[in-house]
Short mmCIF file of C-alpha atoms and ligand atoms in Angstrom, two decimals:
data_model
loop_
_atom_site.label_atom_id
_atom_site.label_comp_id
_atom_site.label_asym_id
_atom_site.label_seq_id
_atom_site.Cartn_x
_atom_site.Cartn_y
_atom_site.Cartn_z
CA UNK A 16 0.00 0.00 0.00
CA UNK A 17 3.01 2.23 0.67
CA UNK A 18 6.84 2.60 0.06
CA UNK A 19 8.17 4.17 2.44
CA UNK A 20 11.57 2.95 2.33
CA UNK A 21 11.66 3.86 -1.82
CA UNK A 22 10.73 7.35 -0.58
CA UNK A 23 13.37 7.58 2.44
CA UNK A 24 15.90 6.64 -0.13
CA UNK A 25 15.43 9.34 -2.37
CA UNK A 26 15.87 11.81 1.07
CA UNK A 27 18.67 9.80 2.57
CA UNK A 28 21.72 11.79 2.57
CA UNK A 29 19.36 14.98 3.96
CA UNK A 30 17.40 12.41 6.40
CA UNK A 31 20.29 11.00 7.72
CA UNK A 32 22.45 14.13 8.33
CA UNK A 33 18.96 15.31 10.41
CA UNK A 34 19.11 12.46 12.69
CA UNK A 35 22.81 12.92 12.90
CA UNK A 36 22.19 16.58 14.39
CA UNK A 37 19.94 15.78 16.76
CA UNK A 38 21.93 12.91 18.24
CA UNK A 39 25.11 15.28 18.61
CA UNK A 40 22.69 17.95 20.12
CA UNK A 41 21.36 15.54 22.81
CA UNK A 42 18.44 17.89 22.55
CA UNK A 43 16.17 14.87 22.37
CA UNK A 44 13.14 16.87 24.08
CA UNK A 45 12.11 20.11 22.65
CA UNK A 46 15.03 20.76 20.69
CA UNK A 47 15.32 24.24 18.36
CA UNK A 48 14.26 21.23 15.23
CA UNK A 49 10.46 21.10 16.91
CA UNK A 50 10.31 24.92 17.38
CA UNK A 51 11.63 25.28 13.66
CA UNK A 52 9.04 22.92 12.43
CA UNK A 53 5.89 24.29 14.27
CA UNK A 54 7.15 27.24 12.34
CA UNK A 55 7.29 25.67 8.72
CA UNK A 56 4.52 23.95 9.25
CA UNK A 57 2.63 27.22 10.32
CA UNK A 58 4.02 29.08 7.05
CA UNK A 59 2.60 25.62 4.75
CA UNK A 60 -0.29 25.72 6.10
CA UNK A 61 -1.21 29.04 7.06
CA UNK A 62 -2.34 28.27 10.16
CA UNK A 63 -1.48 30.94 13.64
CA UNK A 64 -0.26 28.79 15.37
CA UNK A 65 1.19 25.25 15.13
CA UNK A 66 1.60 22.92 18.16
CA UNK A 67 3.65 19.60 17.93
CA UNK A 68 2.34 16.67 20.12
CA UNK A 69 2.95 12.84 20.24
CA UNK A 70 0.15 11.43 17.87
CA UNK A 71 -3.03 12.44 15.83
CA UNK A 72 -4.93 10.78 18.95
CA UNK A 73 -3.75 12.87 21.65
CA UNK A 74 -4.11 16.05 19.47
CA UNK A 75 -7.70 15.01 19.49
CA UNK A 76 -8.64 14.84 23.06
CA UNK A 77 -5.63 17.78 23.66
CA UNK A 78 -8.22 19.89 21.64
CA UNK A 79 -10.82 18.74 23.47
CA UNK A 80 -9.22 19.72 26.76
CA UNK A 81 -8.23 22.96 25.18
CA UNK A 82 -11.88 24.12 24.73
CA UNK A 83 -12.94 22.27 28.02
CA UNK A 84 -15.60 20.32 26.72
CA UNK A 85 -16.81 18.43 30.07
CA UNK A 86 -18.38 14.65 30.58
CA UNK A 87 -22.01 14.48 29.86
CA UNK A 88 -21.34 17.22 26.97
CA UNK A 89 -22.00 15.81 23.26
CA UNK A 90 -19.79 16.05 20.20
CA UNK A 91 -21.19 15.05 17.04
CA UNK A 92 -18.59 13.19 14.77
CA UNK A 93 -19.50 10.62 11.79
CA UNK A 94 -19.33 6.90 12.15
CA UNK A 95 -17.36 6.32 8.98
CA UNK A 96 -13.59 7.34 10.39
CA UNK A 97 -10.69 5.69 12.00
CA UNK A 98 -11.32 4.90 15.54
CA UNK A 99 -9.11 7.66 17.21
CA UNK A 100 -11.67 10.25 16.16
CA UNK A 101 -14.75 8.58 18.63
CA UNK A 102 -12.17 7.18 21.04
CA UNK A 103 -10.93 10.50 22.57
CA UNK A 104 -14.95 11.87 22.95
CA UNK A 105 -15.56 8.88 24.81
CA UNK A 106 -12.23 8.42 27.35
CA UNK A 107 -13.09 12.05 27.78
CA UNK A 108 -16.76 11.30 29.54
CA UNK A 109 -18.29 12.98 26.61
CA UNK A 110 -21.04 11.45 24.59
CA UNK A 111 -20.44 10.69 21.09
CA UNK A 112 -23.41 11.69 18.84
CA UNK A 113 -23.04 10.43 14.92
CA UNK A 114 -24.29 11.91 12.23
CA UNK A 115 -24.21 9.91 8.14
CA UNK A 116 -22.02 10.52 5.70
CA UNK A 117 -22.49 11.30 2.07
CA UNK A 118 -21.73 8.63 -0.55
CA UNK A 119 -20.07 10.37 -2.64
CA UNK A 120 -17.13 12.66 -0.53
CA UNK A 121 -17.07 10.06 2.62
CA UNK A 122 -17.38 12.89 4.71
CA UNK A 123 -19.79 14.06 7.33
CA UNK A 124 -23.67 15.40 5.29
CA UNK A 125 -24.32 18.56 6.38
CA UNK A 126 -27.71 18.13 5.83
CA UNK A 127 -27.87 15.91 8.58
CA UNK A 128 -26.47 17.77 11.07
CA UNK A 129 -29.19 20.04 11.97
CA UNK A 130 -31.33 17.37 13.55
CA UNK A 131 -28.66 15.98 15.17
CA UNK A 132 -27.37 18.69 17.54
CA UNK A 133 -29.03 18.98 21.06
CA UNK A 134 -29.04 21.69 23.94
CA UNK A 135 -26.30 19.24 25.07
CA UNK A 136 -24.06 19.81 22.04
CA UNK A 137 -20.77 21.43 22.74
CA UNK A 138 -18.67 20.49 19.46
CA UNK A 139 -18.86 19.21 16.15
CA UNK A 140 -15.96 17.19 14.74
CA UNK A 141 -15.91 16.57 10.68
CA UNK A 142 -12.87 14.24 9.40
CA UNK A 143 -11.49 15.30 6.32
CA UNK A 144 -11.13 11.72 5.13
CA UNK A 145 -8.85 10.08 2.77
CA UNK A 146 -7.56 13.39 1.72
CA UNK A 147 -10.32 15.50 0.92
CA UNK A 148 -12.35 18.18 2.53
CA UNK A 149 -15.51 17.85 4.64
CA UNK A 150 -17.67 20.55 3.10
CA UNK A 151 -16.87 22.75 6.15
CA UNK A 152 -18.56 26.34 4.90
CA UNK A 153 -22.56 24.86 6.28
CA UNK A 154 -20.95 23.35 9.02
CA UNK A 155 -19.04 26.06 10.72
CA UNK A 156 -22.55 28.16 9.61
CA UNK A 157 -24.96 25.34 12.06
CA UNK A 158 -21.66 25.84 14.68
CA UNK A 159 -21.82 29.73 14.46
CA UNK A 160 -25.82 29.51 15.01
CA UNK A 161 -25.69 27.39 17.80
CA UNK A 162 -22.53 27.97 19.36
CA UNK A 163 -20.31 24.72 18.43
CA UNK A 164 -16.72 24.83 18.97
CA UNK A 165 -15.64 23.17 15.37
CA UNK A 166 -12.74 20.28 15.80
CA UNK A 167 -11.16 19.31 12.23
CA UNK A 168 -9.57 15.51 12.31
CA UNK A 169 -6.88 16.45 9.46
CA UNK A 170 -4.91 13.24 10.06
CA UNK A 171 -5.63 12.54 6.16
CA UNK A 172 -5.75 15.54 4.45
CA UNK A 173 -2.91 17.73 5.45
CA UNK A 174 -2.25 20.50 2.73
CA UNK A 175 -5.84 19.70 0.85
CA UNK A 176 -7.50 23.43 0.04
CA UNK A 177 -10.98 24.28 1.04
CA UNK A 178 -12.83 26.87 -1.76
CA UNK A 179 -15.13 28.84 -0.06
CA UNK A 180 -18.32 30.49 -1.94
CA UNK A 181 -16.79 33.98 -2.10
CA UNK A 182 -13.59 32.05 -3.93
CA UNK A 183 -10.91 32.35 -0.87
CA UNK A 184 -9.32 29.17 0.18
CA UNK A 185 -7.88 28.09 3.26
CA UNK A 186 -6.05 24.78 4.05
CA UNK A 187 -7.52 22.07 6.08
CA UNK A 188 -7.51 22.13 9.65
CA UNK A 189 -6.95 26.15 10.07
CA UNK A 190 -10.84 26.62 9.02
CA UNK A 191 -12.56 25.59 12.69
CA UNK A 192 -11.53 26.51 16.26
CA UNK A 193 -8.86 23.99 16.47
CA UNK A 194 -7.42 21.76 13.56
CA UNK A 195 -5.57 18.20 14.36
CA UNK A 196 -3.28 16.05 12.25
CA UNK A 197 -1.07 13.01 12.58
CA UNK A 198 2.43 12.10 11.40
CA UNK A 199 2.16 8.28 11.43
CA UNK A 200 4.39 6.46 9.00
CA UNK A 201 2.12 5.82 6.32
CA UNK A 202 -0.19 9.40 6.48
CA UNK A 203 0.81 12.05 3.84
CA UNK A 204 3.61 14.03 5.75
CA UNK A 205 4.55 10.95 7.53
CA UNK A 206 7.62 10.36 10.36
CA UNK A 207 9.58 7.05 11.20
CA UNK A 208 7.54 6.67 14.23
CA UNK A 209 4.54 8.34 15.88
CA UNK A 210 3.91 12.57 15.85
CA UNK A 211 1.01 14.83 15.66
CA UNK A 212 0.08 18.78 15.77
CA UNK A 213 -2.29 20.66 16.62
CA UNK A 214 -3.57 23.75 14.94
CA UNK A 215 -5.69 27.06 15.46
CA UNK A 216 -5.75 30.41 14.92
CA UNK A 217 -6.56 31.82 18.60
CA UNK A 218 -3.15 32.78 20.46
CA UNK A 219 -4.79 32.38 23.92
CA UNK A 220 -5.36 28.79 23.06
CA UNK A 221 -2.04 27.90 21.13
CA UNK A 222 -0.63 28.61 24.48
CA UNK A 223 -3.19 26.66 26.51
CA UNK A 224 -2.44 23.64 24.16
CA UNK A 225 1.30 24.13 24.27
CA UNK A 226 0.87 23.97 28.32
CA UNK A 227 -1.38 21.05 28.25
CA UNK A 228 0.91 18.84 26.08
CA UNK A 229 3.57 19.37 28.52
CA UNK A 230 1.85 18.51 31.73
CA UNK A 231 -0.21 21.32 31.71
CA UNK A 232 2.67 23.69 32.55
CA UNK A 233 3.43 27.34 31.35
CA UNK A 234 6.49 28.10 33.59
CA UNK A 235 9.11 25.55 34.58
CA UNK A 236 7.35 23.22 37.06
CA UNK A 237 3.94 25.56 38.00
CA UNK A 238 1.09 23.55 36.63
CA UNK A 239 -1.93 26.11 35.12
CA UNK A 240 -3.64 22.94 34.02
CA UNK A 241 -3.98 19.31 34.40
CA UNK A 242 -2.22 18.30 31.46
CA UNK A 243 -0.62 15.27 29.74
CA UNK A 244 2.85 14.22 28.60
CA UNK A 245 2.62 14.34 24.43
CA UNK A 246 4.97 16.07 22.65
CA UNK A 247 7.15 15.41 19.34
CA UNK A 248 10.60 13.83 19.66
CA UNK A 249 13.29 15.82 18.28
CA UNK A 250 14.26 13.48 16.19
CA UNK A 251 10.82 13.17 14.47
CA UNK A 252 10.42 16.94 14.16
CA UNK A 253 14.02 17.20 11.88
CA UNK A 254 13.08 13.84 9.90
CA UNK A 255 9.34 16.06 9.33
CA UNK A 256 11.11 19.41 8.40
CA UNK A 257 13.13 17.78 5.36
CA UNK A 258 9.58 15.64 4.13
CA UNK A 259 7.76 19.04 4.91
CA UNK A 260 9.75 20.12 1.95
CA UNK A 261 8.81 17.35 -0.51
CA UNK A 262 5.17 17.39 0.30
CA UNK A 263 4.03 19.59 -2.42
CA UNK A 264 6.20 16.74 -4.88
CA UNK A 265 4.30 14.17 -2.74
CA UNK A 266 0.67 15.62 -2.85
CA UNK A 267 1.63 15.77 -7.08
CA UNK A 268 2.99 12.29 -7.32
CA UNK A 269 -0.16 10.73 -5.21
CA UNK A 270 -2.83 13.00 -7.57
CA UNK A 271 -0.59 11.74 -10.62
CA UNK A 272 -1.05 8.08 -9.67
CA UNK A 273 -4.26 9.17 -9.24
CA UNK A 274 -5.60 10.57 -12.52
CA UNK A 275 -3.80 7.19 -13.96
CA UNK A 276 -6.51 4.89 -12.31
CA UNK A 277 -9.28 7.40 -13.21
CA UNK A 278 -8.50 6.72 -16.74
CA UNK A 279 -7.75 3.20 -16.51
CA UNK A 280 -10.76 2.57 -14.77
CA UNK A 281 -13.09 4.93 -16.85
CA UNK A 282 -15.84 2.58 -18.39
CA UNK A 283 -16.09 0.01 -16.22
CA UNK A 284 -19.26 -0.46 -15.14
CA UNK A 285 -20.39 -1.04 -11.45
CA UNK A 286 -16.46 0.41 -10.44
CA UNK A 287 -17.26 4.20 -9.41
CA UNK A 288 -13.99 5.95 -8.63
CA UNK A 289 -13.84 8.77 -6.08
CA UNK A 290 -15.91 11.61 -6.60
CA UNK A 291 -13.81 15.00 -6.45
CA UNK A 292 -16.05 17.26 -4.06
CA UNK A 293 -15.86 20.75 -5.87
CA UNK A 294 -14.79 23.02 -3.07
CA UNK A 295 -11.86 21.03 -2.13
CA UNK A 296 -8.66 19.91 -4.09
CA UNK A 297 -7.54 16.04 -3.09
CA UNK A 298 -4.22 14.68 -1.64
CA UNK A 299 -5.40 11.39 -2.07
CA UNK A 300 -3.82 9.77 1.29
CA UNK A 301 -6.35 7.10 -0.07
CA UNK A 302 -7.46 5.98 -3.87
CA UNK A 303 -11.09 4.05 -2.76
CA UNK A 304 -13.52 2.74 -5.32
CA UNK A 305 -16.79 1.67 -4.59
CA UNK A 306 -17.84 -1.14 -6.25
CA UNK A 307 -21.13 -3.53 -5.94
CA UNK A 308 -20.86 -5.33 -2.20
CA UNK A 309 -20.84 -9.01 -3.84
CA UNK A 310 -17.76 -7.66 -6.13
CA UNK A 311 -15.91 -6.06 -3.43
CA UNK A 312 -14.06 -9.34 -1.30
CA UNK A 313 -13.44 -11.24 -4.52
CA UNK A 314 -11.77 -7.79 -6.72
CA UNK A 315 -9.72 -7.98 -3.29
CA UNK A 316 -8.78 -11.46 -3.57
CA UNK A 317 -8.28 -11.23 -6.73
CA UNK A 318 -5.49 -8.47 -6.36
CA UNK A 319 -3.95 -10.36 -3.67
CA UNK A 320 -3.77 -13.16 -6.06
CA UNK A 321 -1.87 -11.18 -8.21
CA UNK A 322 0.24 -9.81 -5.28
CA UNK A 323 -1.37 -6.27 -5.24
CA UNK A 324 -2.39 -5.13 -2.19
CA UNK A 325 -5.79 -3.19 -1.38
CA UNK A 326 -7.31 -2.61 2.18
CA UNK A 327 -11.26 -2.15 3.37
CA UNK A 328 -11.02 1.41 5.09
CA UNK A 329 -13.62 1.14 7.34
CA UNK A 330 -14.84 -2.73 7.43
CA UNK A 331 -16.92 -1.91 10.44
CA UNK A 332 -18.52 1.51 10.64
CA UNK A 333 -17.68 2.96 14.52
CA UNK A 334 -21.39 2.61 15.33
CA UNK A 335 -21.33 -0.83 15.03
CA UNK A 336 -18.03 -1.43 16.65
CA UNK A 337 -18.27 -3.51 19.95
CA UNK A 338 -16.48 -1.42 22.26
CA UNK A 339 -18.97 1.72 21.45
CA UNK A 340 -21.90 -0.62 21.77
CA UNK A 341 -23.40 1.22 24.99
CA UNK A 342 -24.03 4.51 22.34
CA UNK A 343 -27.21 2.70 21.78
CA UNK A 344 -26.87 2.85 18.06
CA UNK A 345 -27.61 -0.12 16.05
CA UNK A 346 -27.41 -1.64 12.57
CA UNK A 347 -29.43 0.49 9.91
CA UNK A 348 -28.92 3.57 11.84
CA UNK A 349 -26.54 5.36 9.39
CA UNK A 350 -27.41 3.29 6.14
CA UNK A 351 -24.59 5.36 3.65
CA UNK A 352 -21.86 4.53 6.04
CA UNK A 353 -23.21 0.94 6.60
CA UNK A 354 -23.55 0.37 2.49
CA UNK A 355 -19.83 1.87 2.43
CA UNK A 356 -18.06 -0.20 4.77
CA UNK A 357 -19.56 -3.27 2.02
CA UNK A 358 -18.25 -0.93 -0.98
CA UNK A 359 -14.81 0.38 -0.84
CA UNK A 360 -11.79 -1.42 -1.52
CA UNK A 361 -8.53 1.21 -1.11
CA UNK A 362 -5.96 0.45 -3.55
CA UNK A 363 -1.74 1.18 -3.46
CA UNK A 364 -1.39 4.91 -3.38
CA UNK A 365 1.86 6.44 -2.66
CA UNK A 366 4.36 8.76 -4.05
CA UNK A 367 6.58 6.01 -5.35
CA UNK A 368 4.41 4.33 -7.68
CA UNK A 369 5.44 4.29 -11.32
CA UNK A 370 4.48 3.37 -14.71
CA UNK A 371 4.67 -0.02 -14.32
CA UNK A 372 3.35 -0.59 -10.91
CA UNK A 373 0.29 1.59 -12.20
CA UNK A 374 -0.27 -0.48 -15.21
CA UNK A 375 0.00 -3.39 -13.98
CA UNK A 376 -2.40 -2.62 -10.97
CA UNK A 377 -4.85 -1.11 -13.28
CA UNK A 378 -5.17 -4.58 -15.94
CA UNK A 379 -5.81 -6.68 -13.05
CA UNK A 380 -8.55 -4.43 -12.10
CA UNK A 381 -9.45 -4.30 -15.08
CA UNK A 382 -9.38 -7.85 -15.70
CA UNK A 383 -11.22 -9.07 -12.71
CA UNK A 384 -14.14 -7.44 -14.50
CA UNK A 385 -13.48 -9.31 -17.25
CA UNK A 386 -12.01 -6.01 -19.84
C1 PLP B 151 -4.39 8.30 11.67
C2 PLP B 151 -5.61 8.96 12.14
C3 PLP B 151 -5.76 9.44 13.45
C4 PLP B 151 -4.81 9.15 14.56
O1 PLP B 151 -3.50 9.38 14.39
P1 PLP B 151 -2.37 8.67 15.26
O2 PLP B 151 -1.20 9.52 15.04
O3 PLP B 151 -2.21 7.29 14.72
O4 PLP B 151 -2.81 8.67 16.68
C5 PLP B 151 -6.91 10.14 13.78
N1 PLP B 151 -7.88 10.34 12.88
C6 PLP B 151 -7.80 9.88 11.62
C7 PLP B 151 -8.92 10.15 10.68
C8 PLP B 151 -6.67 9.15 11.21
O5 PLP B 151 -6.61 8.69 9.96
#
């Protein structure tokens, strides 16, 4: 699904010399390489204010600490995302509310949303999922109107452009009250081990959320909050600042490989390949196709036959997941994401693929449907 040792070796020399520095430093804890990259990742995205943490997870419920969204309060997220998103509402003491997705983006339906939020509703939490855009113009509108802090997951979509009506454009994760992304390995600005960041464009909070990722602490050893320990090794933050650089070459080389299998796959009846919302651009940390539920297991065995992988993102939609079984939810509750988790198939997208891997990918897809 990935190459990530094909991409390190085209950044060795630069890599290397990174991790070098930091070991000679010893400045394995908040070294000058995090500060530096909370910068250039402020200036890429646009964002105020950048905040490096440990994971994508813990940016999550940091954010939720940040705007001090207490147990018993609900936040409304959508039941077709990786667990992480749901996980951090619940550990929390909040109450998860869901709301559907559409077919066509993945992401959360506005139109739902109205009926969904309560007197109880504190925050609203859209996922910008496999590299594309909620639509987040009507749903920081319904959060304006009723007073919803507005919590973007960005853990797939880092550098993806929102288009507002009026034509400005602003990156993902910088558009609500907080913004949240991951570095894991295999996500689109990805480190050789775990890292996240947190985003937002209010200074009192960057500061809040730079205190609570550090034990809640401002100056040296007074505590302003109850905080946790999360925040970006060194070494992490210099391997991120020379990939930060190549992401823009990445982003190009993943909607490349992706135009390829739009073509390729163009005609084939019952195979519908991801719909391009129209006020977002796509960094396609995911390539899924939906195709008819009884073709979807054996197109994947298929592939494997052939030795190309593909993956199910999300087998299970969260609703339905046992652990989250006390919500109350049950099966036919959010039908789109339901008739999704039967659909999609993922298939290899990364910024290493070439001509041949493409081809070859796309005739066996091609061929299991008998063209
Ligand atoms: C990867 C991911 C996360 C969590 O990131 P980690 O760094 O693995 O904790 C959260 N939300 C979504 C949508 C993700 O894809």
């Amino acid at each position: 699904m990935v190459d990530l040792h094909g991409q390190y070796l085209k950044i060795r020399t630069e890599v290397d010399e990174a991790i070098q520095r930091v070991i000679d430093s010893t400045a394995f804890i908040k070294g000058k390489e995090v500060f530096l990259f909370q910068d250039e990742l402020s200036a890429y995205t646009g964002a105020g204010h950048t905040i490096a943490c440990g994971n994508g997870t813990d940016a999550l419920q940091v954010a939720m600490m940040a705007l001090e969204i207490k147990p018993g309060d609900e936040v409304i997220t959508t039941p077709f995302t990786f667990i992480s998103t749901i996980e951090v509402i619940k550990l929390l003491g909040m109450k998860p509310l869901l709301v559907d997705v559409e077919k066509g983006s993945f992401n959360m339906d506005p139109l739902l949303l109205r009926d969904v939020i309560t007197e109880r509703t504190k925050a609203i939490v859209p996922v910008h999922l496999f590299g594309q855009c909620a639509h987040m113009e009507p749903i920081m509108e319904l959060a304006a109107e009723h007073g919803l802090f507005v919590i973007e997951d960005n853990a797939q979509a880092i550098g993806a452009d929102y288009l507002f009506s009026d034509g400005s454009t602003r990156k993902a994760g910088t558009i609500g009250n907080v913004g949240t992304t991951s570095f894991f390995p295999s996500k689109n600005l990805g480190a050789y081990g775990d890292g996240g960041a947190l985003f937002t464009n209010d200074q009192g909070l960057a500061e809040k959320i730079s205190a609570l990722v550090n034990h809640g602490m401002k100056q040296r050893y007074y505590y302003d909050y109850v905080g946790i320990n999360s925040r970006l090794d060194t070494l992490q933050a210099a391997i991120l600042r020379v990939k930060l650089k190549q992401l823009p070459a990445y982003h190009l080389a993943r909607q490349q490989a992706a135009l390829f299998y739009d073509e390729a796959f163009s005609g084939i009846a019952g195979l519908n390949i991801p719909e391009r919302s129209p006020y977002s651009t796509h960094v396609f940390h995911q390539y899924t196709i939906r195709v008819p539920r009884e073709a979807r297991d054996p197109l994947k065995e298929w592939l494997a036959g052939k030795k190309i992988p593909s993956m199910v993102y999300y087998p299970v939609p969260l609703h339905l997941q046992h652990a989250y079984a006390d919500l109350g939810y049950g099966a036919g509750d959010f039908p789109v994401a339901e008739k999704l988790s039967q659909e999609v198939l993922s298939l290899p997208m990364h910024t290493e693929l070439d001509a041949e891997q493409l081809s070859y990918i796309a005739a066996e897809v091609r061929a299991f449907f008998k063209l």
